Coordinates of C-alpha atoms in Angstrom, one line a residue:
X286 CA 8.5 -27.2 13.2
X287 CA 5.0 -27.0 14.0
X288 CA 3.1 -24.8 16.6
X289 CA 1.2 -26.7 19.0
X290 CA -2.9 -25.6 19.3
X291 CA -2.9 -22.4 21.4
X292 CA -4.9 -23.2 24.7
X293 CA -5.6 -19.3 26.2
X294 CA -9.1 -18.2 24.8
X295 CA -8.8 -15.4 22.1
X296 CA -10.2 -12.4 22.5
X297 CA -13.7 -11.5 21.3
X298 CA -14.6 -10.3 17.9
X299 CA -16.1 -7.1 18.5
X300 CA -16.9 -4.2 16.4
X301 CA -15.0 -2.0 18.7
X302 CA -11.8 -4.5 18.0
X303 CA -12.0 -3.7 14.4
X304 CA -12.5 -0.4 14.9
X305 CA -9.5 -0.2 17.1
X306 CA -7.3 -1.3 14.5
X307 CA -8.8 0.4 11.3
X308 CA -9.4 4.0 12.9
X309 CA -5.7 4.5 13.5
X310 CA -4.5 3.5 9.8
X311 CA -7.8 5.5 8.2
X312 CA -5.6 8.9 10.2
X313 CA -2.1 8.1 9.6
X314 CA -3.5 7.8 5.6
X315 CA -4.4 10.9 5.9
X316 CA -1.3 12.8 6.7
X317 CA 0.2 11.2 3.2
X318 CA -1.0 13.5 0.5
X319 CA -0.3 16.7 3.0
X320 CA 3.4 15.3 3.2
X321 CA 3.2 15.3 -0.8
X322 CA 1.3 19.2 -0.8
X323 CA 4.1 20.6 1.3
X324 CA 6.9 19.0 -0.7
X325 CA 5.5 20.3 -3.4
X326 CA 4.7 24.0 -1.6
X327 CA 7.9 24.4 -0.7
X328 CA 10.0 23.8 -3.4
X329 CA 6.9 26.3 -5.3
X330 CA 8.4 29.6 -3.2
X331 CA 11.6 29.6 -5.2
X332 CA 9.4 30.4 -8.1
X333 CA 10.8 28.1 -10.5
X334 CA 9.0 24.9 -12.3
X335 CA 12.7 22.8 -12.4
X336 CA 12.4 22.6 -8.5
X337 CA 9.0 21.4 -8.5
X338 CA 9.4 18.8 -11.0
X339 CA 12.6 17.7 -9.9
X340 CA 10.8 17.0 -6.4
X341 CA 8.3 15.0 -8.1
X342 CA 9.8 12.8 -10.7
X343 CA 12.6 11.7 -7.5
X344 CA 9.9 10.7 -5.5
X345 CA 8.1 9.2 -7.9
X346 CA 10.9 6.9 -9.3
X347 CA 11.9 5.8 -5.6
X348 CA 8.9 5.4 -4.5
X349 CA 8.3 3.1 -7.3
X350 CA 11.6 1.1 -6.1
X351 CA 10.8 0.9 -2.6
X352 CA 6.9 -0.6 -3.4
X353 CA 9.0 -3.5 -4.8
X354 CA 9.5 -4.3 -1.4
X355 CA 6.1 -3.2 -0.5
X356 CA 5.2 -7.1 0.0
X357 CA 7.1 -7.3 3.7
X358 CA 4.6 -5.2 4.9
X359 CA 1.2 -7.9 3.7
X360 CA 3.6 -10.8 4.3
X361 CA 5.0 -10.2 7.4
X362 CA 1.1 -9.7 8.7
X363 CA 0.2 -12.9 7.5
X364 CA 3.3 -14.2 9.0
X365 CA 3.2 -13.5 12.2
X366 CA -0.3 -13.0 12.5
X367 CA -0.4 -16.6 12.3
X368 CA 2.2 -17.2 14.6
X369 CA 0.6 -14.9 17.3
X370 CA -2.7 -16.6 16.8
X371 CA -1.0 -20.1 17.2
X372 CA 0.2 -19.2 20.6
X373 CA 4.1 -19.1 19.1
X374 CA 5.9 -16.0 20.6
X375 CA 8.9 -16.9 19.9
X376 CA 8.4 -17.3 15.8
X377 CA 6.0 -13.3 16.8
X378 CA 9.7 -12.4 16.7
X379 CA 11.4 -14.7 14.4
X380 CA 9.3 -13.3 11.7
X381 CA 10.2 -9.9 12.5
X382 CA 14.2 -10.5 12.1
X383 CA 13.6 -12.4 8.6
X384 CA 11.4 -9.2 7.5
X385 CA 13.8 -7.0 9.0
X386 CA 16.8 -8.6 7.0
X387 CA 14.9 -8.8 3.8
X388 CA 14.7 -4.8 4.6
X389 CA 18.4 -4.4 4.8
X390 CA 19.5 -6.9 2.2
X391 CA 16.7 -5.0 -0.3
X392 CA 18.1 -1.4 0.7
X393 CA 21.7 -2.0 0.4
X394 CA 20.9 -3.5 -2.7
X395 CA 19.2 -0.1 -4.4
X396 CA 22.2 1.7 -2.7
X397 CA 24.6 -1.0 -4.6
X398 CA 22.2 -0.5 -7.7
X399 CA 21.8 3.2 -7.5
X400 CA 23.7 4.6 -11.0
X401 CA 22.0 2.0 -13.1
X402 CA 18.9 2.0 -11.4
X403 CA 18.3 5.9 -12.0
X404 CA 19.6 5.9 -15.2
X405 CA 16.9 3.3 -16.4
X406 CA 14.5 5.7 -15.0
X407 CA 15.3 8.6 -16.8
X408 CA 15.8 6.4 -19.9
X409 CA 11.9 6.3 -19.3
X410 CA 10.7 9.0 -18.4
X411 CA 13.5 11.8 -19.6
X412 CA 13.2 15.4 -18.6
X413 CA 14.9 19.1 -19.5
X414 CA 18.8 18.9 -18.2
X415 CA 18.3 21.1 -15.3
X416 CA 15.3 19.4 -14.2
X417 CA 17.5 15.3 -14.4
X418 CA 20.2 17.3 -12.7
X419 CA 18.1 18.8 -9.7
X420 CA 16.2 14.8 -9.3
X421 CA 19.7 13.3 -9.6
X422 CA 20.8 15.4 -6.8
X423 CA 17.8 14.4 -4.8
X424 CA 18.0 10.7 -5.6
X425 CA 21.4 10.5 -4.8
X426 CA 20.8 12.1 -1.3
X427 CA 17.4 9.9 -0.5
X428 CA 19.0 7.0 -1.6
X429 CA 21.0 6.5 1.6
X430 CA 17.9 5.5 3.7
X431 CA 16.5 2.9 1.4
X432 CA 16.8 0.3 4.4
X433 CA 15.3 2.0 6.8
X434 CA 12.8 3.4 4.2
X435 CA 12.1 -0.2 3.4
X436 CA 12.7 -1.9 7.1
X437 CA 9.0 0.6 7.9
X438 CA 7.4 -1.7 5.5
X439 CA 8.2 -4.6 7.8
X440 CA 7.7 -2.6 10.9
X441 CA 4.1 -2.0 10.1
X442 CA 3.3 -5.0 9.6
X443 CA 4.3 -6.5 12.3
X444 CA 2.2 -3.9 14.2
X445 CA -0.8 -4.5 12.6
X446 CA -0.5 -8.1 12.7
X447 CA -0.2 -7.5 16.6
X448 CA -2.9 -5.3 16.9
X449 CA -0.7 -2.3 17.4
X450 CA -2.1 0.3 14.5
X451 CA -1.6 2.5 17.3
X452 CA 1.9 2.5 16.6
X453 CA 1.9 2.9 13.4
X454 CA -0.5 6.0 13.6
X455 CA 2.6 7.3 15.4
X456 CA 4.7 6.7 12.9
X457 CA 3.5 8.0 10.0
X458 CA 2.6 11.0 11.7
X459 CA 6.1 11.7 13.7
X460 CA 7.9 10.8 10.4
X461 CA 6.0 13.4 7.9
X462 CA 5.6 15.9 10.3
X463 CA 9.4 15.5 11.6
X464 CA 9.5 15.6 7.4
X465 CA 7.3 18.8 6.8
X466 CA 9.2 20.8 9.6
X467 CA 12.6 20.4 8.1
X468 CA 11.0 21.1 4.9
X469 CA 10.7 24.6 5.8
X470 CA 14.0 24.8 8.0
X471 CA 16.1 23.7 5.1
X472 CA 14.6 25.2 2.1
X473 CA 12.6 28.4 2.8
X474 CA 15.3 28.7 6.1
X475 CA 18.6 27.7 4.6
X476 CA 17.9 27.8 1.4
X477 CA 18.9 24.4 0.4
X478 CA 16.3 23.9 -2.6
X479 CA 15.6 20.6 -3.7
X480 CA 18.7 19.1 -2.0
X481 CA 17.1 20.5 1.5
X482 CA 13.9 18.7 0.7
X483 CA 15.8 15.2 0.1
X484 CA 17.7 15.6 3.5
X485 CA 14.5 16.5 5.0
X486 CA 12.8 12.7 4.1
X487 CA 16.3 11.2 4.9
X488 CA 16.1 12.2 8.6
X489 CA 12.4 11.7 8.8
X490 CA 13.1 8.3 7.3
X491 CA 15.3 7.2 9.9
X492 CA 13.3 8.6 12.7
X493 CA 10.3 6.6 11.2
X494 CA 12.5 3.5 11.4
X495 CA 13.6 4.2 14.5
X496 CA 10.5 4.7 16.2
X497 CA 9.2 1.7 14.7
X498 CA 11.6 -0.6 16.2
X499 CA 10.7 1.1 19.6
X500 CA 6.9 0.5 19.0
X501 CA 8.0 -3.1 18.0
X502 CA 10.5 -3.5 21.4
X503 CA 8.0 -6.3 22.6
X504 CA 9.7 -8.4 19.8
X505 CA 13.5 -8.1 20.9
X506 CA 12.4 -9.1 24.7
X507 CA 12.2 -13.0 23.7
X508 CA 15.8 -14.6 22.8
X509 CA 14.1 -15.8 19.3
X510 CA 14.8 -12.7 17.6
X511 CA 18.4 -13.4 17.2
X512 CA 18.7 -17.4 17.0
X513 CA 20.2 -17.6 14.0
X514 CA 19.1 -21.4 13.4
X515 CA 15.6 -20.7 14.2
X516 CA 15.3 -16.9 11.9
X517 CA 17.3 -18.7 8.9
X518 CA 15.6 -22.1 8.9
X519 CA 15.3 -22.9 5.4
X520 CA 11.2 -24.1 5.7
X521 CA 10.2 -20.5 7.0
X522 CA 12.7 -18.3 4.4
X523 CA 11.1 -21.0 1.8
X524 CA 7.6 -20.2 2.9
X525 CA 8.2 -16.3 3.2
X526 CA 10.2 -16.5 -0.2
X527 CA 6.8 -18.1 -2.1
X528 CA 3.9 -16.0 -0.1
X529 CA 6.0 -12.6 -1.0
X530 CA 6.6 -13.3 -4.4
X531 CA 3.0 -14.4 -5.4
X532 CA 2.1 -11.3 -3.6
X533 CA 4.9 -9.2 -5.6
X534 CA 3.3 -11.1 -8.8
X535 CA -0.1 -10.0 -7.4
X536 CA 0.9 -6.0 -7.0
X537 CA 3.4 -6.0 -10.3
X538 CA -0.2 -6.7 -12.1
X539 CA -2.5 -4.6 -10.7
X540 CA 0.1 -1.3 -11.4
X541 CA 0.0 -2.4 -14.6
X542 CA -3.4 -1.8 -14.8
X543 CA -3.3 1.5 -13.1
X544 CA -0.3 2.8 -15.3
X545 CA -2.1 1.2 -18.5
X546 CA -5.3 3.5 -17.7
X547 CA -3.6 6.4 -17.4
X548 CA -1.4 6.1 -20.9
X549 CA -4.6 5.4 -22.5
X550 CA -6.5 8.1 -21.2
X551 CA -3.6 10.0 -22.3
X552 CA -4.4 9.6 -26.5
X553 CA -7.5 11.4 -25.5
X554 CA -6.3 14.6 -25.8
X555 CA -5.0 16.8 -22.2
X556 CA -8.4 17.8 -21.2
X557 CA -9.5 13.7 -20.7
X558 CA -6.0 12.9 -19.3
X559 CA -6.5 15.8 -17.0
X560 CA -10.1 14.9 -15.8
X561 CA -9.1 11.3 -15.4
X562 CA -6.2 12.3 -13.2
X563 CA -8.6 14.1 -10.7
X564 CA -11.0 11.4 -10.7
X565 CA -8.3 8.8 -10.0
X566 CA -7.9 11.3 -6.6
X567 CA -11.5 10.0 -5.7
X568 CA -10.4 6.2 -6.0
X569 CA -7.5 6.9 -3.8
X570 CA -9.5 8.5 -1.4
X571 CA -11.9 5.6 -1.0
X572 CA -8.5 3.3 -0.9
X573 CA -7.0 5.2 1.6
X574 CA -10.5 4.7 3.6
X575 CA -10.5 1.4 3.0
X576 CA -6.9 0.6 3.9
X577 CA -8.0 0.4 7.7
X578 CA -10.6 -2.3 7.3
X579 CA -8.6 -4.1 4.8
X580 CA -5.9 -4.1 7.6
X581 CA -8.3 -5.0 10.1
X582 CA -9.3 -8.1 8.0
X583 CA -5.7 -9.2 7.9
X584 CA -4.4 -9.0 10.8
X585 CA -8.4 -11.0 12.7
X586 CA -8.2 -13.6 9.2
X587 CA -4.2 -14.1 10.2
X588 CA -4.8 -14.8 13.9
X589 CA -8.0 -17.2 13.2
X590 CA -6.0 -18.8 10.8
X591 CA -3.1 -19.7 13.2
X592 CA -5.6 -21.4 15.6
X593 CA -7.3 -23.1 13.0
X594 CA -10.4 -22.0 13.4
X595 CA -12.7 -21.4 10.5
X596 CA -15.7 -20.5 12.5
X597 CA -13.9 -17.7 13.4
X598 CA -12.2 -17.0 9.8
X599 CA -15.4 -16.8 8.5
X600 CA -17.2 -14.3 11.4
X601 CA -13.7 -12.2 11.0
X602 CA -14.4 -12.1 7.0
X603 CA -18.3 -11.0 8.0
X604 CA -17.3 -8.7 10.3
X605 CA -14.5 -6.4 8.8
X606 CA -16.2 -7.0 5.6
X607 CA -19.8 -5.1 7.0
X608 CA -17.2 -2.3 7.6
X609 CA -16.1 -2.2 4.0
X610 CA -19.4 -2.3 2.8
X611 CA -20.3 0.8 5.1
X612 CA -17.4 3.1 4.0
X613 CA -17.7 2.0 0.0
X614 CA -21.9 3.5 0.6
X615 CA -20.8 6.4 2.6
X616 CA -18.1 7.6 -0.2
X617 CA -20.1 6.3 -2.8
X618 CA -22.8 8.9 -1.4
X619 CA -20.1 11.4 -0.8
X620 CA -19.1 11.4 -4.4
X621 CA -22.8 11.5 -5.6
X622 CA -23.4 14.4 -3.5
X623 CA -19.9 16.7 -3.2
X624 CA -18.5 15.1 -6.5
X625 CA -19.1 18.2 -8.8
X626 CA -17.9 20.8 -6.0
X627 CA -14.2 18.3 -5.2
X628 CA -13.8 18.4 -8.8
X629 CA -13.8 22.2 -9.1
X630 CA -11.2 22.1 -5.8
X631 CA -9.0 20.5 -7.9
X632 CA -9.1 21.2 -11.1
X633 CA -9.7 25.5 -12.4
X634 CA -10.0 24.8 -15.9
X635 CA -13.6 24.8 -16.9
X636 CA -12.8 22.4 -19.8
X637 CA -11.5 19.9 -17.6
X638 CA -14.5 20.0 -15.1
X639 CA -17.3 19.7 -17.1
X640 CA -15.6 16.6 -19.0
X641 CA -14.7 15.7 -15.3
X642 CA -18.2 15.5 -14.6
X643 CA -19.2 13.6 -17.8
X644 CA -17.2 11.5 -16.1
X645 CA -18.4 11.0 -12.6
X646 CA -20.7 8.7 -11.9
X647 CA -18.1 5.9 -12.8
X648 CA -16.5 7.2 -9.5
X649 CA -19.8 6.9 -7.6
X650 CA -19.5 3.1 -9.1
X651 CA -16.7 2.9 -8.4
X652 CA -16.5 1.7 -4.6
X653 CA -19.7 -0.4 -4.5
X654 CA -18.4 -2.6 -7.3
X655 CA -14.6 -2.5 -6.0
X656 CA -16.0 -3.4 -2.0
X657 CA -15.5 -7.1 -2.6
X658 CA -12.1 -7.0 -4.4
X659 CA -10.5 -4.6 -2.0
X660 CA -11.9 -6.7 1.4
X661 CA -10.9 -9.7 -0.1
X662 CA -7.2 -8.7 -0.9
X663 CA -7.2 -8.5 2.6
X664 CA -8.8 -11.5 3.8
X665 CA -6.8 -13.5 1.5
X666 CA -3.4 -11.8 2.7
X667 CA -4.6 -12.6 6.1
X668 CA -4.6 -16.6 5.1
X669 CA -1.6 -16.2 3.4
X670 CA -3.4 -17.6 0.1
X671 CA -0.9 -15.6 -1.8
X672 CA -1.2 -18.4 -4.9
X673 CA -4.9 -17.7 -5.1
X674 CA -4.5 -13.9 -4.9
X675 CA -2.1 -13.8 -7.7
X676 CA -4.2 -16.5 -9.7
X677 CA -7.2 -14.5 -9.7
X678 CA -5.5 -11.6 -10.3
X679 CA -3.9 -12.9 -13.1
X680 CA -7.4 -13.3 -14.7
X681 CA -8.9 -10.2 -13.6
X682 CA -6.0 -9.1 -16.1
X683 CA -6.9 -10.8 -19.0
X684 CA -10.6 -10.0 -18.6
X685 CA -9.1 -6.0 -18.3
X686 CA -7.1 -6.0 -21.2
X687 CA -9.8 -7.9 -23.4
X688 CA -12.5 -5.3 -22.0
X689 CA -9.8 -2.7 -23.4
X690 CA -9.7 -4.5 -26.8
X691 CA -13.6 -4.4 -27.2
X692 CA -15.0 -1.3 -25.2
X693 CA -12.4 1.4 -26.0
X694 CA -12.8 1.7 -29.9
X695 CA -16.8 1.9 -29.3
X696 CA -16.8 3.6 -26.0
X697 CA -13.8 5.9 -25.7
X698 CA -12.8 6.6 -22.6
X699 CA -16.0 5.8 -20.6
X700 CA -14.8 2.6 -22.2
X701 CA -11.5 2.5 -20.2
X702 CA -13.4 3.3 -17.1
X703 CA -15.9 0.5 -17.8
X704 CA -12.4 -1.8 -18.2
X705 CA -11.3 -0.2 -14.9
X706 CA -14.5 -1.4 -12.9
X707 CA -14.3 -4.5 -14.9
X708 CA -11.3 -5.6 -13.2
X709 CA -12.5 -5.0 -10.2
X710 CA -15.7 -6.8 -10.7
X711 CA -13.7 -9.4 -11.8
X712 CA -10.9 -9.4 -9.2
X713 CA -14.0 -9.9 -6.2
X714 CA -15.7 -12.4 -8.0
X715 CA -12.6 -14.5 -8.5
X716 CA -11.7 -14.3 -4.8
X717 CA -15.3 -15.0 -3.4
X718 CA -15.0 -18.1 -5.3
X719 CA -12.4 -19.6 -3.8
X720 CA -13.1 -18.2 -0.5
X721 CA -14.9 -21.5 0.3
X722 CA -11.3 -23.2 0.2
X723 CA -9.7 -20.7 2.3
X724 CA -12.0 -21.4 5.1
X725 CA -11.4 -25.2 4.4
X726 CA -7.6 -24.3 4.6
X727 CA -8.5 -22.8 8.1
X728 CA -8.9 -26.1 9.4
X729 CA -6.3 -28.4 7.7

């Protein structure tokens, strides 16, 4: 079933646009890590390190469950950014329903799952007995909400591929302050421990969930959203089934590489594990940055796409892409000039800042070499070329691993960050060579 050519003008690319939809996702970023602080804060007053750990090793192993799913959120942008850029309202909504039912299927399968699922974790990564009895406790409480913890994947994306990053600002924000609130009610108020923090994110889950589905109302208006032939017709599951799973592909590899770098860094003794963990901090602040652009470029790439239009594919690209380029310099500069003074904010030992400081300028790199492979991720998702993105990452991989092999015996670990930025080199210069035939695809 094809979309016929959409005939209303669309709007004008404009610098504001993109900074309509990348401011709100640049804030709602931000209230992440203080979310994480708190959790962690809280649990801190009882004086006891089992809490704390507990806390962290359950959010840590679901939130490593629920990014399995963490393709309905690039997917359904592509999706339905397409479809809204084709002039197809009704398959706007369409694509939200299959999203929303891969969310429920995907949750009630980690609730189905849960015994065997937690048990591989702590096969893993095992802990002291009180501290696996405390995160069992946790898990088995948080678990509950893995559908509408997941559905918010495929909420926000169906915002952003409408333009709506408004909505999701709301969101996040309502949902982890909603989260830090009862944080305080139910441990420091009732004294519910690490049980109270667990119940805390399951009500803040669902209000997240909720409140997405009101922000995303506009899709339930149009009869679409529940014709059953149209939302399971087996050429859209098929295509949703193949774009999400090359993304999945795409994601599984690059936390590979993330997870590799810090198990390596780790056989160079506590104090180089240490500094490498604060200086990861810096590359999630520039992602976290970057996430709003990269978002921007999805959602302007998806709807130029869907009109066929690779005049305007390409000015998108340009456009969201000078933004990129703009934040990578300004944090590039930020780390060159407050580098030293974040790394003694986060780290006390003086061991571990002066080797994080040896260390530094790889961080200043860091951004300006990683600029192309980050925009392009989301150019790329924007097309739906999720074949290309997990190609190319697929030899970004090998070119990380063989870097590994030759640079860590005769660099150490500045030879693991050189790997690291190797990737990424790699990872931009794969995609901008087969950007050409994404803009060709634009007009097939």
């Amino acid at each position: 079933m094809e979309a016929t050519a959409p005939t209303a003008p669309p709007a004008p690319l404009t610098h504001r646009r993109v900074l309509k939809i990348a401011l709100p996702i640049v804030l709602s970023n931000a209230t992440v890590p203080i979310l994480g602080a708190v959790d962690v804060g809280v649990v801190g007053q009882m004086g006891e390190a089992a809490p704390i750990g507990a806390v962290a090793m359950g959010a840590i192993i679901l939130t490593t469950m629920y990014w399995i799913f963490g393709f309905l959120r690039m997917g359904t942008v592509s999706l339905v950014g397409q479809a809204a850029g084709a002039g197809d309202d009704d398959e706007v909504s369409a694509w939200l329903t299959r999203a929303l039912l891969v969310a429920v299927v995907g949750g009630v399968g980690l609730i189905a799952l849960q015994v065997p699922l937690f048990w591989a974790a702590f096969q893993l990564s095992p802990a002291s007995a009180v501290v696996e009895s405390l995160t069992r406790d946790y898990l088995f409480i948080r678990i509950w909400t893995a559908p509408a913890a997941i559905a918010v994947y495929a909420l926000t994306g169906w915002l952003v591929a409408m333009e709506r990053t408004g909505g999701v600002f709301w969101v996040q924000l309502v949902m982890n302050g909603v989260n830090i609130i009862l944080n305080f009610v139910f441990v420091l108020g009732f004294g519910w421990g690490v049980p109270g923090v667990a119940i805390a994110t399951v009500i803040a889950e669902v209000i997240g969930a909720g409140l997405g589905l009101w922000f995303c109302r506009a899709a339930f208006l149009r009869p679409a959203w529940r014709d059953r032939a149209r939302v399971l017709r087996r050429a859209a599951l098929v295509r949703m089934a193949l774009l999400n799973t090359d993304i999945l592909l795409r994601s599984a590899m690059l936390m590979v590489i993330f997870s590799s770098f810090v198990f390596l860094g780790a056989r160079f003794g506590d104090v180089t594990l240490a500094a490498n963990e604060v200086l990861i901090q810096f590359m999630y602040i520039t992602a976290h940055a970057m996430d709003g652009f990269a978002f921007a470029a999805e959602t302007l790439i998806a709807r130029a796409y869907g009109r066929r239009d690779p005049v305007r594919v390409r000015r998108s690209a340009l456009m969201t892409g000078m933004w990129g380029m703009v934040v990578c310099v300004t944090t590039a500069l930020g780390f060159l000039l407050a580098g030293p003074w974040l790394i003694d904010v986060m780290a006390k030992d003086a061991e571990v800042q002066a080797t994080a400081r040896a260390y530094l300028w790889w961080m200043v790199a860091a951004p300006l070499v990683g600029c192309a492979a980050w925009m392009f991720d989301g150019i790329f998702i924007g097309a739906g070329r999720g074949r290309d993105m997990r190609n190319m990452m697929a030899i970004s991989f090998v070119l990380y691993w063989l870097a590994v092999l030759v640079l860590l015996p005769v660099m150490g670990n500045h030879g693991l960050w050189a790997a690291l930025l190797v990737s990424f080199v790699a990872r931009g210069v794969t995609l901008g060579l087969r950007y050409p035939a994404l803009e060709r695809g634009a007009s097939a």
